[in-house]
Amino acid sequence: MPDVLDASPYDALLLLSFGGPEGPDDVVPFLENVTRGRGIPKERLKEVGQHYFLFGGVSPINDQNRALLDALRKDFAEHGLDLPVYWGNRNWAPYLTDTLREMVGDGRRRILVLATSAYASYSGCRQYRENLADALAALESEGLELPKIDKLRHYFNHPGFVEPMVDGVVRSLAELPEEVRDGAHIAFCTHSIPTSAADTSGPVEEHGDGGAYVRQHLDVAQVIADAVRERTGVDHPWQLVYQSRSGAPHIPWLEPDICDHLEERQAAGVPAVVMAPIGFVSDHMEVLYDLDTEATAKAEELGLPVRRSATVGADPRFAAAVRDLVLERAGDERGQEVAPCALGALGASHNLCPVGCCPARAPRPAAAGADSPYA
């Protein structure tokens, strides 16, 4: 029998994700949830939804979260961590507020949150914290006893997140034709965000050109590139590139776009490219469409051999990393000295988002941070 691991004072873990449609009839209502308050016409949402309709109106993200839930529960049970795991989404069922209501009904009072976003940014961190505050406000209006909620730190440089991505790049390189393999470049891909949001990502002291969002991705990319060189004996050139831009064209977003990058690499005589989606936890719609469909079609048009490496998904090493993060935070809450595990030059991220971290354009309450109204 495994030793019993101590997660106290926490009594539950909440997997908090984006959500996605699970059938054609869900697509427009889902997009209405995502874009609520922006005044986007339904006809425009139907156009945007074509990406989902290409895949039968189903986003893979919910099934991927179910697989991650299974992996977490299996890992916790095998290692003696008695911590129930729940799941709630921002934009589709199971909805966050419903899940928190269920957790309160089950007697959960100290909840840790794992968001399916590894990096600092408004959309990848603070917006989730705002959603938590909204859900807590809804429960408060119902007269329910509110739990105390903490969010696990950013895990972009935890070995359990990084090492599966190293394996994925090495496998993708091996899948390329031998004559182009050693000359292949690596395009480390992540979600583009407005440059204004990037510049103000992370704590105030990290604001500036690209902010914590860009620095964290660059640090992880360097770690992976170094590990790939050690594994293959080849030093593959690499660049951080972006995908999935949306919004008004006059607003600056992070560049270069992956398709523009492939054109530039082909024009420069690069023989092949591996696309490594380091900014994503799982192979959800933006990976399947923007990389596997759109970018791959651009590469075929250019005659440029490409491969796309896998995301972390439900890899057992990632589940083990979550267990490590839970125990790290629990020990810290109990006042113990803990040694956070992190690769690269940046070290472990903060446990508590400080005031001014990843600010919104219009201030809104956000839970699980130094500025939380629900301390």
Coordinates of C-alpha atoms in Angstrom, one line a residue:
M1 CA 0.0 0.0 0.0
P2 CA 1.3 3.5 -0.8
D3 CA 2.0 5.9 2.0
V4 CA -0.8 8.4 2.7
L5 CA 0.1 11.8 1.3
D6 CA -1.1 14.9 3.1
A7 CA -3.0 17.4 1.1
S8 CA -4.4 19.3 4.1
P9 CA -5.7 21.9 4.5
Y10 CA -7.3 21.2 1.1
D11 CA -10.2 18.8 0.7
A12 CA -10.7 18.8 -3.1
L13 CA -9.1 19.7 -6.4
L14 CA -11.1 21.4 -9.2
L15 CA -10.0 21.0 -12.8
L16 CA -11.0 24.3 -14.4
S17 CA -11.1 24.4 -18.2
F18 CA -12.5 26.4 -21.2
G19 CA -15.2 23.9 -22.3
G20 CA -16.4 23.2 -25.8
P21 CA -19.4 22.0 -27.9
E22 CA -20.2 18.3 -28.0
G23 CA -22.5 18.4 -31.1
P24 CA -23.6 20.7 -33.9
D25 CA -26.5 22.2 -32.0
D26 CA -24.0 23.3 -29.2
V27 CA -21.7 25.3 -31.4
V28 CA -23.5 28.7 -31.6
P29 CA -24.7 28.6 -28.0
F30 CA -21.1 27.8 -26.9
L31 CA -19.7 30.7 -29.0
E32 CA -22.4 33.0 -27.5
N33 CA -21.1 32.0 -24.1
V34 CA -17.5 32.7 -25.1
T35 CA -18.3 36.1 -26.7
R36 CA -21.0 37.3 -24.2
G37 CA -21.0 41.0 -23.9
R38 CA -19.2 41.7 -27.1
G39 CA -22.4 42.2 -29.3
I40 CA -21.3 39.8 -32.0
P41 CA -24.2 38.9 -34.3
K42 CA -25.4 35.2 -34.5
E43 CA -24.6 35.1 -38.2
R44 CA -21.0 36.0 -37.5
L45 CA -20.9 33.3 -34.8
K46 CA -22.1 30.7 -37.4
E47 CA -19.2 31.7 -39.6
V48 CA -16.7 31.4 -36.8
G49 CA -18.3 28.0 -35.9
Q50 CA -17.3 26.5 -39.2
H51 CA -14.1 25.3 -37.6
Y52 CA -16.2 23.2 -35.2
F53 CA -18.6 22.0 -38.0
L54 CA -15.6 20.6 -39.9
F55 CA -15.2 18.2 -37.0
G56 CA -18.9 17.4 -36.6
G57 CA -19.6 20.2 -34.2
V58 CA -17.6 18.5 -31.5
S59 CA -14.6 20.0 -29.7
P60 CA -12.2 17.4 -28.4
I61 CA -11.5 19.4 -25.3
N62 CA -14.2 17.8 -23.1
D63 CA -13.1 14.2 -23.8
Q64 CA -9.5 15.3 -23.2
N65 CA -10.4 16.7 -19.9
R66 CA -12.2 13.5 -19.0
A67 CA -9.0 11.6 -19.8
L68 CA -7.0 14.0 -17.6
L69 CA -9.5 13.5 -14.8
D70 CA -9.1 9.7 -15.1
A71 CA -5.3 10.1 -15.1
L72 CA -5.3 12.4 -12.0
R73 CA -7.6 10.1 -10.1
K74 CA -5.5 7.1 -11.0
D75 CA -2.3 8.8 -10.0
F76 CA -3.7 10.1 -6.7
A77 CA -5.1 6.7 -5.8
E78 CA -1.8 4.9 -6.7
H79 CA 0.2 7.3 -4.6
G80 CA -2.0 7.5 -1.5
L81 CA -3.3 11.0 -2.1
D82 CA -6.9 11.1 -0.8
L83 CA -8.1 14.1 -2.7
P84 CA -11.3 14.1 -4.8
V85 CA -11.1 15.7 -8.2
Y86 CA -14.0 17.7 -9.7
W87 CA -14.3 19.3 -13.1
G88 CA -15.9 22.6 -14.2
N89 CA -15.8 24.7 -17.4
R90 CA -16.0 28.4 -18.1
N91 CA -18.1 28.2 -21.3
W92 CA -19.9 24.8 -21.4
A93 CA -21.2 22.0 -19.3
P94 CA -20.2 21.0 -16.7
Y95 CA -20.3 24.7 -15.8
L96 CA -18.1 26.1 -13.1
T97 CA -20.9 27.5 -11.0
D98 CA -22.7 24.2 -11.0
T99 CA -19.6 22.3 -10.1
L100 CA -18.8 24.6 -7.2
R101 CA -22.4 24.3 -5.9
E102 CA -21.9 20.5 -6.0
M103 CA -18.6 20.8 -4.2
V104 CA -20.2 22.9 -1.4
G105 CA -23.0 20.4 -1.2
D106 CA -20.4 17.7 -0.7
G107 CA -18.9 19.6 2.2
R108 CA -15.8 20.8 0.4
R109 CA -14.4 23.9 2.1
R110 CA -10.8 24.3 1.0
I111 CA -10.4 23.9 -2.8
L112 CA -7.4 23.9 -5.0
V113 CA -7.9 24.8 -8.7
L114 CA -5.9 23.5 -11.6
A115 CA -6.5 25.6 -14.7
T116 CA -5.8 24.1 -18.1
S117 CA -3.5 27.0 -19.0
A118 CA 0.2 26.8 -18.0
Y119 CA 1.3 30.4 -18.5
A120 CA 0.6 33.9 -17.2
S121 CA -1.8 36.1 -19.1
Y122 CA -5.2 37.7 -18.7
S123 CA -7.0 35.0 -20.7
G124 CA -4.9 32.2 -19.3
C125 CA -5.1 33.1 -15.6
R126 CA -6.9 36.2 -14.4
Q127 CA -10.0 35.5 -16.5
Y128 CA -10.3 32.1 -14.8
R129 CA -10.0 33.9 -11.5
E130 CA -12.7 36.3 -12.5
N131 CA -14.9 33.3 -13.4
L132 CA -14.2 31.9 -10.0
A133 CA -15.3 35.2 -8.4
D134 CA -18.5 35.2 -10.5
A135 CA -19.3 31.7 -9.4
L136 CA -18.7 32.4 -5.7
A137 CA -20.9 35.5 -6.0
A138 CA -23.7 33.3 -7.5
L139 CA -23.3 30.9 -4.6
E140 CA -23.3 33.7 -2.1
S141 CA -26.5 35.1 -3.5
E142 CA -28.1 31.6 -2.9
G143 CA -27.1 31.8 0.7
L144 CA -24.5 29.0 0.5
E145 CA -21.4 28.8 2.6
L146 CA -18.5 29.8 0.5
P147 CA -15.4 27.6 0.2
K148 CA -11.9 29.1 0.3
I149 CA -10.3 28.7 -3.1
D150 CA -6.6 28.8 -4.1
K151 CA -5.2 28.3 -7.6
L152 CA -2.1 26.2 -8.3
R153 CA 0.8 28.1 -9.6
H154 CA 1.8 28.3 -13.3
Y155 CA 3.3 25.0 -14.3
F156 CA 4.8 25.9 -17.7
N157 CA 8.3 24.9 -16.5
H158 CA 7.5 21.9 -14.3
P159 CA 9.4 18.8 -15.6
G160 CA 6.1 16.8 -15.8
F161 CA 4.8 19.3 -18.3
V162 CA 8.1 19.9 -20.2
E163 CA 9.4 16.3 -20.6
P164 CA 6.4 14.9 -22.5
M165 CA 6.8 17.8 -25.0
V166 CA 10.5 17.0 -25.4
D167 CA 9.5 13.4 -26.3
G168 CA 6.9 14.7 -28.7
V169 CA 9.5 16.9 -30.6
V170 CA 12.0 14.0 -30.8
R171 CA 9.3 11.7 -32.2
S172 CA 8.2 14.2 -34.7
L173 CA 11.8 14.8 -35.9
A174 CA 12.2 11.0 -36.3
E175 CA 9.0 10.9 -38.5
L176 CA 10.5 13.3 -41.0
P177 CA 12.3 11.9 -44.1
E178 CA 15.9 11.2 -43.2
E179 CA 17.2 13.6 -45.9
V180 CA 15.6 16.6 -44.3
R181 CA 15.6 15.6 -40.6
D182 CA 18.8 17.1 -39.4
G183 CA 18.1 20.4 -41.1
A184 CA 14.6 20.8 -39.7
H185 CA 13.7 23.9 -37.7
I186 CA 11.3 23.8 -34.7
A187 CA 8.4 26.2 -34.5
F188 CA 7.3 26.5 -30.9
C189 CA 3.6 27.5 -31.2
T190 CA 1.4 29.2 -28.7
H191 CA -1.8 31.2 -28.7
S192 CA -1.4 34.8 -30.0
I193 CA -2.8 37.5 -27.7
P194 CA -3.0 41.3 -28.0
T195 CA 0.4 42.8 -27.5
S196 CA -1.1 45.0 -24.8
A197 CA -2.2 41.9 -22.9
A198 CA 1.2 40.3 -23.3
D199 CA 3.0 43.4 -22.2
T200 CA 1.1 43.5 -18.9
S201 CA 1.1 39.7 -18.2
G202 CA 2.5 38.5 -14.9
P203 CA 3.3 40.6 -11.9
V204 CA 3.9 44.4 -12.3
E205 CA 7.6 44.0 -12.1
E206 CA 7.6 41.7 -15.1
H207 CA 5.5 44.0 -17.3
G208 CA 7.2 45.3 -20.5
D209 CA 7.9 44.0 -24.0
G210 CA 6.0 40.7 -24.1
G211 CA 5.7 40.5 -20.3
A212 CA 5.8 37.2 -18.5
Y213 CA 3.8 35.5 -21.2
V214 CA 6.5 35.8 -23.9
R215 CA 9.4 35.3 -21.4
Q216 CA 7.9 32.1 -20.0
H217 CA 7.3 30.6 -23.5
L218 CA 10.8 31.5 -24.6
D219 CA 12.3 29.9 -21.5
V220 CA 10.4 26.7 -22.0
A221 CA 11.3 26.6 -25.7
Q222 CA 15.0 26.9 -24.8
V223 CA 14.7 24.1 -22.3
I224 CA 13.0 21.8 -24.9
A225 CA 15.5 22.8 -27.7
D226 CA 18.4 22.0 -25.4
A227 CA 16.9 18.7 -24.4
V228 CA 16.3 17.8 -28.0
R229 CA 19.9 18.6 -28.9
E230 CA 21.1 16.3 -26.1
R231 CA 18.8 13.5 -27.2
T232 CA 19.5 13.7 -31.0
G233 CA 22.9 15.2 -31.2
V234 CA 21.6 17.9 -33.6
D235 CA 21.2 21.6 -32.7
H236 CA 17.9 22.5 -34.4
P237 CA 17.2 26.2 -34.9
W238 CA 13.9 27.3 -33.4
Q239 CA 11.6 30.3 -33.1
L240 CA 8.5 31.1 -31.0
V241 CA 5.5 31.6 -33.2
Y242 CA 1.8 32.3 -32.7
Q243 CA -1.5 31.0 -33.9
S244 CA -5.3 31.4 -33.4
R245 CA -5.4 35.2 -33.7
S246 CA -8.9 36.7 -33.4
G247 CA -10.4 40.1 -33.0
A248 CA -10.3 43.4 -34.8
P249 CA -7.4 43.5 -37.4
H250 CA -6.3 47.0 -36.3
I251 CA -5.3 45.8 -32.8
P252 CA -1.7 44.5 -32.7
W253 CA -1.3 40.9 -31.7
L254 CA 1.8 38.8 -31.1
E255 CA 3.5 37.7 -34.3
P256 CA 4.7 35.9 -36.4
D257 CA 1.7 33.8 -37.3
I258 CA 2.6 30.1 -37.9
C259 CA 1.5 30.2 -41.6
D260 CA 3.6 33.3 -42.3
H261 CA 6.5 31.7 -40.5
L262 CA 6.2 28.6 -42.7
E263 CA 6.3 30.8 -45.8
E264 CA 9.4 32.6 -44.5
R265 CA 11.2 29.3 -43.6
Q266 CA 10.5 27.8 -47.0
A267 CA 11.7 30.9 -48.8
A268 CA 14.9 30.8 -46.7
G269 CA 15.6 27.2 -47.8
V270 CA 14.7 25.4 -44.6
P271 CA 14.0 21.7 -45.6
A272 CA 11.4 20.9 -42.9
V273 CA 9.7 22.2 -39.8
V274 CA 8.4 20.6 -36.6
M275 CA 5.4 22.5 -35.1
A276 CA 5.5 22.1 -31.3
P277 CA 2.4 23.5 -29.6
I278 CA 4.0 24.3 -26.2
G279 CA 1.3 26.8 -25.3
F280 CA -1.5 24.2 -25.0
V281 CA -2.2 21.4 -22.5
S282 CA -4.2 19.2 -25.0
D283 CA -4.9 18.7 -28.7
H284 CA -8.1 20.8 -28.6
M285 CA -9.8 22.6 -31.5
E286 CA -7.2 25.3 -32.0
V287 CA -4.5 22.7 -32.3
L288 CA -6.6 20.5 -34.6
Y289 CA -7.7 23.3 -36.9
D290 CA -4.9 26.0 -36.8
L291 CA -2.0 23.5 -36.9
D292 CA -3.3 20.2 -38.2
T293 CA -5.6 21.7 -40.8
E294 CA -4.7 25.3 -41.7
A295 CA -0.9 25.3 -41.2
T296 CA -0.5 21.8 -42.6
A297 CA -2.4 22.8 -45.7
K298 CA -0.1 25.9 -46.0
A299 CA 3.0 23.6 -45.7
E300 CA 1.6 21.3 -48.4
E301 CA 1.1 24.3 -50.7
L302 CA 4.7 25.3 -50.1
G303 CA 6.0 21.8 -50.6
L304 CA 7.5 22.0 -47.1
P305 CA 7.6 18.8 -45.0
V306 CA 6.1 19.4 -41.6
R307 CA 5.2 17.4 -38.5
R308 CA 3.2 18.4 -35.5
S309 CA 4.3 17.2 -32.1
A310 CA 1.9 16.1 -29.4
T311 CA 0.7 18.1 -26.5
V312 CA 0.9 16.8 -22.9
G313 CA -2.7 15.8 -22.6
A314 CA -3.2 13.0 -20.0
D315 CA 0.4 11.9 -19.9
P316 CA 1.1 10.2 -16.6
R317 CA 4.0 12.5 -16.0
F318 CA 1.7 15.5 -16.1
A319 CA -0.7 13.8 -13.7
A320 CA 2.3 13.2 -11.4
A321 CA 3.3 16.9 -11.8
V322 CA -0.2 17.9 -10.6
R323 CA 0.2 15.7 -7.6
D324 CA 3.6 17.4 -6.9
L325 CA 2.0 20.8 -7.3
V326 CA -0.8 19.9 -4.9
L327 CA 1.6 18.7 -2.2
E328 CA 3.9 21.7 -2.7
R329 CA 1.0 24.1 -2.2
A330 CA -0.4 22.2 0.7
G331 CA 2.9 22.1 2.5
D332 CA 3.4 25.8 1.9
E333 CA -0.1 26.5 3.4
R334 CA 0.9 24.5 6.4
G335 CA 4.0 26.6 6.9
Q336 CA 6.5 24.0 5.8
E337 CA 9.6 24.7 3.8
V338 CA 9.0 23.4 0.2
A339 CA 11.4 23.2 -2.7
P340 CA 9.3 24.0 -5.9
C341 CA 10.3 22.0 -8.9
A342 CA 11.0 24.0 -12.1
L343 CA 13.3 23.8 -15.1
G344 CA 14.9 26.7 -17.0
A345 CA 16.1 30.1 -15.9
L346 CA 12.9 31.6 -14.5
G347 CA 12.3 29.4 -11.5
A348 CA 9.0 28.5 -10.0
S349 CA 6.1 30.9 -10.4
H350 CA 4.3 32.7 -7.5
N351 CA 1.6 30.9 -5.5
L352 CA -0.6 33.9 -5.1
C353 CA -1.2 36.3 -8.0
P354 CA -0.3 39.8 -6.7
V355 CA -2.2 43.0 -7.2
G356 CA -1.7 44.3 -10.8
C357 CA -1.0 40.8 -12.2
C358 CA -2.4 40.3 -15.7
P359 CA -4.9 43.2 -15.4
A360 CA -8.2 43.3 -17.3
R361 CA -9.1 46.3 -19.5
A362 CA -12.1 46.9 -17.2
P363 CA -11.5 45.9 -13.5
R364 CA -13.5 43.0 -12.2
P365 CA -13.3 41.0 -9.0
A366 CA -11.0 38.0 -9.2
A367 CA -10.8 35.2 -6.7
A368 CA -7.7 33.2 -5.6
G369 CA -5.3 36.2 -5.6
A370 CA -4.0 38.9 -3.4
D371 CA -6.8 41.2 -4.6
S372 CA -9.6 38.6 -4.0
P373 CA -12.8 39.8 -2.3
Y374 CA -13.2 36.2 -1.1
A375 CA -10.1 35.8 1.2

